[in-house]
CSV table of C-alpha atoms in Angstrom, one decimal:
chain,number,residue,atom,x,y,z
A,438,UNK,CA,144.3,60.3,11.5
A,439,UNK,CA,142.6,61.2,14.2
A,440,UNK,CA,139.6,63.8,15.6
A,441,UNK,CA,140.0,66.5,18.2
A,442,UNK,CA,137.6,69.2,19.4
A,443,UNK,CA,138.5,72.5,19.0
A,444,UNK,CA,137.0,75.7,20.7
A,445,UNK,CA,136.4,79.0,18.5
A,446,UNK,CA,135.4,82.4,19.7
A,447,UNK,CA,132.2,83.8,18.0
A,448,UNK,CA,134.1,85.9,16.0
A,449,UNK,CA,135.7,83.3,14.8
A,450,UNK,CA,133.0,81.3,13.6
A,451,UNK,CA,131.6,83.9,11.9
A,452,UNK,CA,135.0,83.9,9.8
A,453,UNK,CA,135.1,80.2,9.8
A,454,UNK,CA,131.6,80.1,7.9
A,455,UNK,CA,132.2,83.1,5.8
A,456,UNK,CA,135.0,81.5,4.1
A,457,UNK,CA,137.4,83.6,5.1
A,458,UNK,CA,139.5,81.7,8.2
A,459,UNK,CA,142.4,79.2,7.3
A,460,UNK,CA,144.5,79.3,9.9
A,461,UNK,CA,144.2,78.7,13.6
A,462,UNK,CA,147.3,79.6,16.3
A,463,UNK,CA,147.4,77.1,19.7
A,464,UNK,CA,149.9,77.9,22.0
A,465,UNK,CA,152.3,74.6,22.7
A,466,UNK,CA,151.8,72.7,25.7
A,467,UNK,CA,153.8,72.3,27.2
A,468,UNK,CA,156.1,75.5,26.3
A,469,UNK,CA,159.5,75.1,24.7
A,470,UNK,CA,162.3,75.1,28.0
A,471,UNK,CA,164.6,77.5,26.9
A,472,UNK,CA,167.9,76.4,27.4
A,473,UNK,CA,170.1,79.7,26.9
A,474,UNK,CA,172.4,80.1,23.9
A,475,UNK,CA,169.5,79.9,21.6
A,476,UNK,CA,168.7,75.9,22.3
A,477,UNK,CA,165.8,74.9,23.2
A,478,UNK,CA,164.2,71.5,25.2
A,479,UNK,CA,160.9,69.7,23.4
A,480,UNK,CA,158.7,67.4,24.7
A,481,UNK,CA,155.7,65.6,24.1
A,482,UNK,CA,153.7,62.6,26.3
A,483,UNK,CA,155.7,60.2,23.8
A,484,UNK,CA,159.3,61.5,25.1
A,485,UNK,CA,161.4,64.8,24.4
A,486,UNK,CA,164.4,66.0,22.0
A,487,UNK,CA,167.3,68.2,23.9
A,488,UNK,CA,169.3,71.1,22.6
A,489,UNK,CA,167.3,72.2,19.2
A,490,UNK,CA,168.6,75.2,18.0
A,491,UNK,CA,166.1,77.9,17.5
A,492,UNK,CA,166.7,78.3,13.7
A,493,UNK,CA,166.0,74.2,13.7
A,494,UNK,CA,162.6,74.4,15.6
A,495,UNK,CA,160.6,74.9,12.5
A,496,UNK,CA,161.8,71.9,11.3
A,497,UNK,CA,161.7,69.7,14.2
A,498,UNK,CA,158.9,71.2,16.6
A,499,UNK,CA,155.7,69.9,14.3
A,500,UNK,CA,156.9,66.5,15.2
A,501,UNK,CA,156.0,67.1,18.7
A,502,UNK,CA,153.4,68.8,18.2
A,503,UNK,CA,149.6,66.0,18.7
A,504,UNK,CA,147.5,67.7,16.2
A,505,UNK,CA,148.9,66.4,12.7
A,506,UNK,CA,148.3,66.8,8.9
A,507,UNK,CA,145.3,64.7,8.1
A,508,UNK,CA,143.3,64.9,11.3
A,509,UNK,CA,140.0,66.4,11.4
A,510,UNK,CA,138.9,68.8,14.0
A,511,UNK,CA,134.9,69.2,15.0
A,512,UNK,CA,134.4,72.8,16.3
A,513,UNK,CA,132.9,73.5,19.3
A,514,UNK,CA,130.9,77.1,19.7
A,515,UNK,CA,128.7,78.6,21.7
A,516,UNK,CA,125.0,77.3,21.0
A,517,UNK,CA,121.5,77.1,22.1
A,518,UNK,CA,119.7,74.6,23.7
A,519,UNK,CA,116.4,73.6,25.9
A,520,UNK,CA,116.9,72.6,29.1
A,521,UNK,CA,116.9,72.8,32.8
A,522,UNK,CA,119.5,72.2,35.8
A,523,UNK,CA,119.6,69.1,38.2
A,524,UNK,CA,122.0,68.7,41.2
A,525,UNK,CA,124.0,65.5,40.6
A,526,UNK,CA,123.3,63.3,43.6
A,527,UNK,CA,126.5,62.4,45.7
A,528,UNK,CA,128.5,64.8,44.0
A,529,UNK,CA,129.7,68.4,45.5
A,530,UNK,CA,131.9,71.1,45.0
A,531,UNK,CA,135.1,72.2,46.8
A,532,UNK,CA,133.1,74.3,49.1
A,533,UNK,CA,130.7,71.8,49.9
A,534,UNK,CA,127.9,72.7,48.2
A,535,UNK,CA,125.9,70.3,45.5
A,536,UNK,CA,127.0,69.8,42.3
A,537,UNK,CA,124.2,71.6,38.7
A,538,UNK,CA,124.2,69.7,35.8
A,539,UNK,CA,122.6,70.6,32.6
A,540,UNK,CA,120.3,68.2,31.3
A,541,UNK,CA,119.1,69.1,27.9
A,542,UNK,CA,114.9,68.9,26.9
A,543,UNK,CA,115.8,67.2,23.4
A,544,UNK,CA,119.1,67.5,20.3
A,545,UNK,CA,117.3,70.4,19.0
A,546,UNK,CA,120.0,73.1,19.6
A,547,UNK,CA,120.1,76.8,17.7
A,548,UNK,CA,123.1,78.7,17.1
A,549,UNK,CA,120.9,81.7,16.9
A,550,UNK,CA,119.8,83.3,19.8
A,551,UNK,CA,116.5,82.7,20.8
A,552,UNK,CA,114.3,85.6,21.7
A,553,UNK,CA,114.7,84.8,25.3
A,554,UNK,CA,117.3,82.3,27.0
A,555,UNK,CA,119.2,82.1,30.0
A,556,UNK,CA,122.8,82.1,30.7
A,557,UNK,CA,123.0,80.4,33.6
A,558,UNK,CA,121.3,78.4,36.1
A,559,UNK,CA,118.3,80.3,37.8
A,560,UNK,CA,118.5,80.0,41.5
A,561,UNK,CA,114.6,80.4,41.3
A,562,UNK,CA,113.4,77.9,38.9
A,563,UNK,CA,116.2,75.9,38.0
A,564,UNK,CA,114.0,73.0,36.9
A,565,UNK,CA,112.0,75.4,34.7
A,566,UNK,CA,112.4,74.2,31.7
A,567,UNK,CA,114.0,77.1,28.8
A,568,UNK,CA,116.5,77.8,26.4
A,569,UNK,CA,120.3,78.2,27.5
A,570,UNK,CA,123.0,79.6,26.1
A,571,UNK,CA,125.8,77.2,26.3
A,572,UNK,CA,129.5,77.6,26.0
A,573,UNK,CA,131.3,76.1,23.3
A,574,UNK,CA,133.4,73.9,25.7
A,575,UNK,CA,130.4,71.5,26.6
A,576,UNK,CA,128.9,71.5,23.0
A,577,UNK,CA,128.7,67.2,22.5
A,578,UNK,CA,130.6,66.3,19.0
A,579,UNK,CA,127.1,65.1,17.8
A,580,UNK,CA,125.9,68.8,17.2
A,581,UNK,CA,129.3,70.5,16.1
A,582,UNK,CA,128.3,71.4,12.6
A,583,UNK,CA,131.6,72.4,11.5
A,584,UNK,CA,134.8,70.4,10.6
A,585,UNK,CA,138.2,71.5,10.0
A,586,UNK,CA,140.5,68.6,7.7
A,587,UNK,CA,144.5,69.6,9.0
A,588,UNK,CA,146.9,70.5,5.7
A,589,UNK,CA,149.8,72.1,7.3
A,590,UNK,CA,151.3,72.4,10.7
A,591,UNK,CA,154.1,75.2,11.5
A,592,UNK,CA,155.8,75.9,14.8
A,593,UNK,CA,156.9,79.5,15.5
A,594,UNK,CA,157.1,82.5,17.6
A,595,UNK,CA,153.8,84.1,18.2
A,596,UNK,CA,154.8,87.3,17.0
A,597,UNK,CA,156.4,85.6,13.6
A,598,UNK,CA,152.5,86.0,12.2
A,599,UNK,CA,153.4,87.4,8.9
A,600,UNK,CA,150.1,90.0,7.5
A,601,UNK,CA,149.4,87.5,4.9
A,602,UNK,CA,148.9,84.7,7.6
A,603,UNK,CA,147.0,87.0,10.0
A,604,UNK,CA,144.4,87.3,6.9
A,605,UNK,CA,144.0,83.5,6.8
A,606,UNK,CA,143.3,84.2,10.2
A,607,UNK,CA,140.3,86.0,9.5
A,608,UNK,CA,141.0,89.4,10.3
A,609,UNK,CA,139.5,91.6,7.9
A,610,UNK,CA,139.5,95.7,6.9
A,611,UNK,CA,135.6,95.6,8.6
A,612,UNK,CA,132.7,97.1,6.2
A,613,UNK,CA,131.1,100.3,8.6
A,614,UNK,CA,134.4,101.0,10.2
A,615,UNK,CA,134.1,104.8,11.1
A,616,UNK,CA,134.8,106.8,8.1
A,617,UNK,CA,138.0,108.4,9.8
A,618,UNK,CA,139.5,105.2,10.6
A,619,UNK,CA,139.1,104.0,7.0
A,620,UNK,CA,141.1,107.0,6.2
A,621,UNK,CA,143.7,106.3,8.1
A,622,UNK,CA,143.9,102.5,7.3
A,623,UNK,CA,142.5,102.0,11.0
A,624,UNK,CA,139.8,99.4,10.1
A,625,UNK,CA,141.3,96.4,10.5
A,626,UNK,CA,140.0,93.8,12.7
A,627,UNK,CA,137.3,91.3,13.3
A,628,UNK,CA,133.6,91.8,14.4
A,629,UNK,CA,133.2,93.8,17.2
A,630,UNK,CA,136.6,95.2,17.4
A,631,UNK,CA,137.5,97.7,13.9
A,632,UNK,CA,140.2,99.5,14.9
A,633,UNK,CA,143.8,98.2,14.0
A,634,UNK,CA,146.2,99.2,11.4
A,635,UNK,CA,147.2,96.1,10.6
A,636,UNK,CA,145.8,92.5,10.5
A,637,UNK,CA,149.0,91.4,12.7
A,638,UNK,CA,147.7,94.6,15.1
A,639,UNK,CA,144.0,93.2,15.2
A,640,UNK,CA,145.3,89.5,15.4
A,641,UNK,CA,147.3,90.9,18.4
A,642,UNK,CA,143.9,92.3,20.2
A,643,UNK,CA,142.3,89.0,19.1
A,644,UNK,CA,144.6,86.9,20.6
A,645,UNK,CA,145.0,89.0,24.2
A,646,UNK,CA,140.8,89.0,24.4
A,647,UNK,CA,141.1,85.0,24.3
A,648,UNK,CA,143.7,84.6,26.4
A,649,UNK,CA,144.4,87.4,28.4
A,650,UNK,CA,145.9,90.7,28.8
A,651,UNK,CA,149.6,90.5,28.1
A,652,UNK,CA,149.4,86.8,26.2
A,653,UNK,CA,150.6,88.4,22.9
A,654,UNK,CA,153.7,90.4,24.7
A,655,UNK,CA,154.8,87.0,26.4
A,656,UNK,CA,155.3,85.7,22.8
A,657,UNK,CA,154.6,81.8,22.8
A,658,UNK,CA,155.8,79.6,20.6
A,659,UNK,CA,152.5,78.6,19.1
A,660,UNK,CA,151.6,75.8,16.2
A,661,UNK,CA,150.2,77.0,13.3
A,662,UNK,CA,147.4,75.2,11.8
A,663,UNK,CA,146.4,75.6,8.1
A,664,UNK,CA,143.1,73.9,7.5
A,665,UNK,CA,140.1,73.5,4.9
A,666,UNK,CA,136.6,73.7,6.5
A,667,UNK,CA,133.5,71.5,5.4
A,668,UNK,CA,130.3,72.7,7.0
A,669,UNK,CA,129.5,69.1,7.8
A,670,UNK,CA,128.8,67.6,11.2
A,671,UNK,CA,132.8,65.3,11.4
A,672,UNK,CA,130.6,62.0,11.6
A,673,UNK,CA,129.0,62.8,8.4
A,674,UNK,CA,132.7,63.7,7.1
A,675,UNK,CA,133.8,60.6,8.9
A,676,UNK,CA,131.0,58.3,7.4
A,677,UNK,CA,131.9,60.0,3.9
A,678,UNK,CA,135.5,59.3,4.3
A,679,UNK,CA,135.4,55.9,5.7
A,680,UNK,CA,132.7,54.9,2.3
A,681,UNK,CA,135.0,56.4,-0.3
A,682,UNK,CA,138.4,55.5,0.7
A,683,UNK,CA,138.3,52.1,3.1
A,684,UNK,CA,140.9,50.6,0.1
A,685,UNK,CA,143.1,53.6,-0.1
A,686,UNK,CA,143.4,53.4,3.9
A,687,UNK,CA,144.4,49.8,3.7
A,688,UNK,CA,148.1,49.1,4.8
A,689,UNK,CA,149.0,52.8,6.2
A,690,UNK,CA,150.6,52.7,9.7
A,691,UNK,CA,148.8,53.8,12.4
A,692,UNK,CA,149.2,57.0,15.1
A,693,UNK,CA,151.0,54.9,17.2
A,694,UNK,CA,153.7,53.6,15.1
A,695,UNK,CA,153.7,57.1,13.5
A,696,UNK,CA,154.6,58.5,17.1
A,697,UNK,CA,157.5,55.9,17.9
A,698,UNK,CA,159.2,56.7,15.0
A,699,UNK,CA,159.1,60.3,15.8
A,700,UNK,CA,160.1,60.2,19.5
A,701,UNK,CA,162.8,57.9,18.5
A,702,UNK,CA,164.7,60.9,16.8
A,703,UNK,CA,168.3,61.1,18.1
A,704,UNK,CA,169.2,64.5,20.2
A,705,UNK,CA,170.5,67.5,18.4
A,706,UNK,CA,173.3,68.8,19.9
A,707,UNK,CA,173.5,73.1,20.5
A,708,UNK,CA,175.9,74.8,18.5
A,709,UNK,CA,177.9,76.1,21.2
């Protein structure tokens, strides 16, 4: 077991705590090589496995894959906190100039927007203290207040989403669509964005706003997370877990033996 941080977009914590969001797509890194003939090369930091035939990927890939069934995930999301901006002495950019920092005013943090905040350091009154909005990448695990326990892990194409999987990934047929788009079964999608005719369409605008124009043509192969959410803070999980089940955890073998034996697979060969 182990925990990771996760980003979500705002959209998708709002379908995270709704309920409504199982599933989470990554795109492997690094990529599958693609060896022609349908074979292709995987690799992880613990070593690689050459010549896996496509149809054996699904099979094969989760191995390689770091995020595993049984690890927990803390979400990190855009929040708000009081603060103000420092330059961090000896330290300076590419460019030359002095290196901000954020240094926050106390752990009170809002994911709520306050009725005034800044998004960025104020060349003015950068030592002024006020509330910033801060991106989900630097959120500290101590205020995540979501956590995600792994079930499933699948490898496949991008564009293998299935409609029933593109559900679990939140999309939904959105409430106030525009009456003509409801009558043309144009209203699916996620909040902001309602006008898809398909949950595999919206998914597809989902996924090119998060990672760029063209992402869902190039058709990664992704992992496929499938996950239950507790709206817990993951030390609070992780104090809960470690109270109620410090027998049932005795004797199991640890990540690293877990990962030996998995990079010791032998090579499948490419049917030729």
């Amino acid at each position: 077991m182990a925990d990771r941080p996760m980003p979500f977009s705002d959209p998708m914590v709002s379908a995270l705590l709704a309920g409504r969001k199982t599933q989470t797509r990554r795109a492997l890194n690094p990529q599958p090589v693609d060896l022609g003939g349908e074979c292709w090369h995987l690799e992880n930091q613990h070593g690689g496995v050459f010549g896996v035939p496509t149809e054996e990927m699904g099979r094969i890939a989760p191995d390689y894959v770091r995020i595993q069934p049984g690890d927990r995930l803390w979400v990190r999301e855009t929040y708000f906190q009081r603060g103000h901006w420092e330059t961090v002495p000896g330290v300076f950019t590419k460019g030359g100039r002095p290196k901000w920092a954020f240094v926050s005013a106390d752990h009170v943090t809002l994911f709520d927007a306050p009725a005034t905040y800044r998004k960025g350091r104020h060349n003015a009154d950068p030592a002024a203290v006020a509330w910033h909005k801060r991106l989900g990448r630097f959120m500290p695990r101590q205020y995540s207040r979501l956590t995600l326990i792994v079930e499933a892990v699948k490898v496949e194409r991008l564009k293998a989403i299935s409609e029933t999987d593109a559900i679990a990934e939140g999309l939904i047929k959105v409430i106030g669509a525009p009456a003509r788009a409801a009558e043309l079964g144009c209203d699916w999608g996620f909040e902001g964005d309602s006008r898809h005719g398909s949950a595999i369409s919206a998914y597809a605008a989902l996924w090119n706003s998060i990672n760029g124009p063209g992402s869902w043509e190039a058709n990664p192969w992704v992992a496929a997370y499938t996950f239950r959410v507790i709206n817990q803070n993951i030390d609070q999980v992780a104090a809960l877990a470690r109270h109620g089940n410090a027998d049932a955890r005795h004797g199991q073998p640890t990540r690293q033996s877990i990962w030996i034996l998995r990079s010791s697979r032998p090579a499948i060969c490419c049917r030729s």
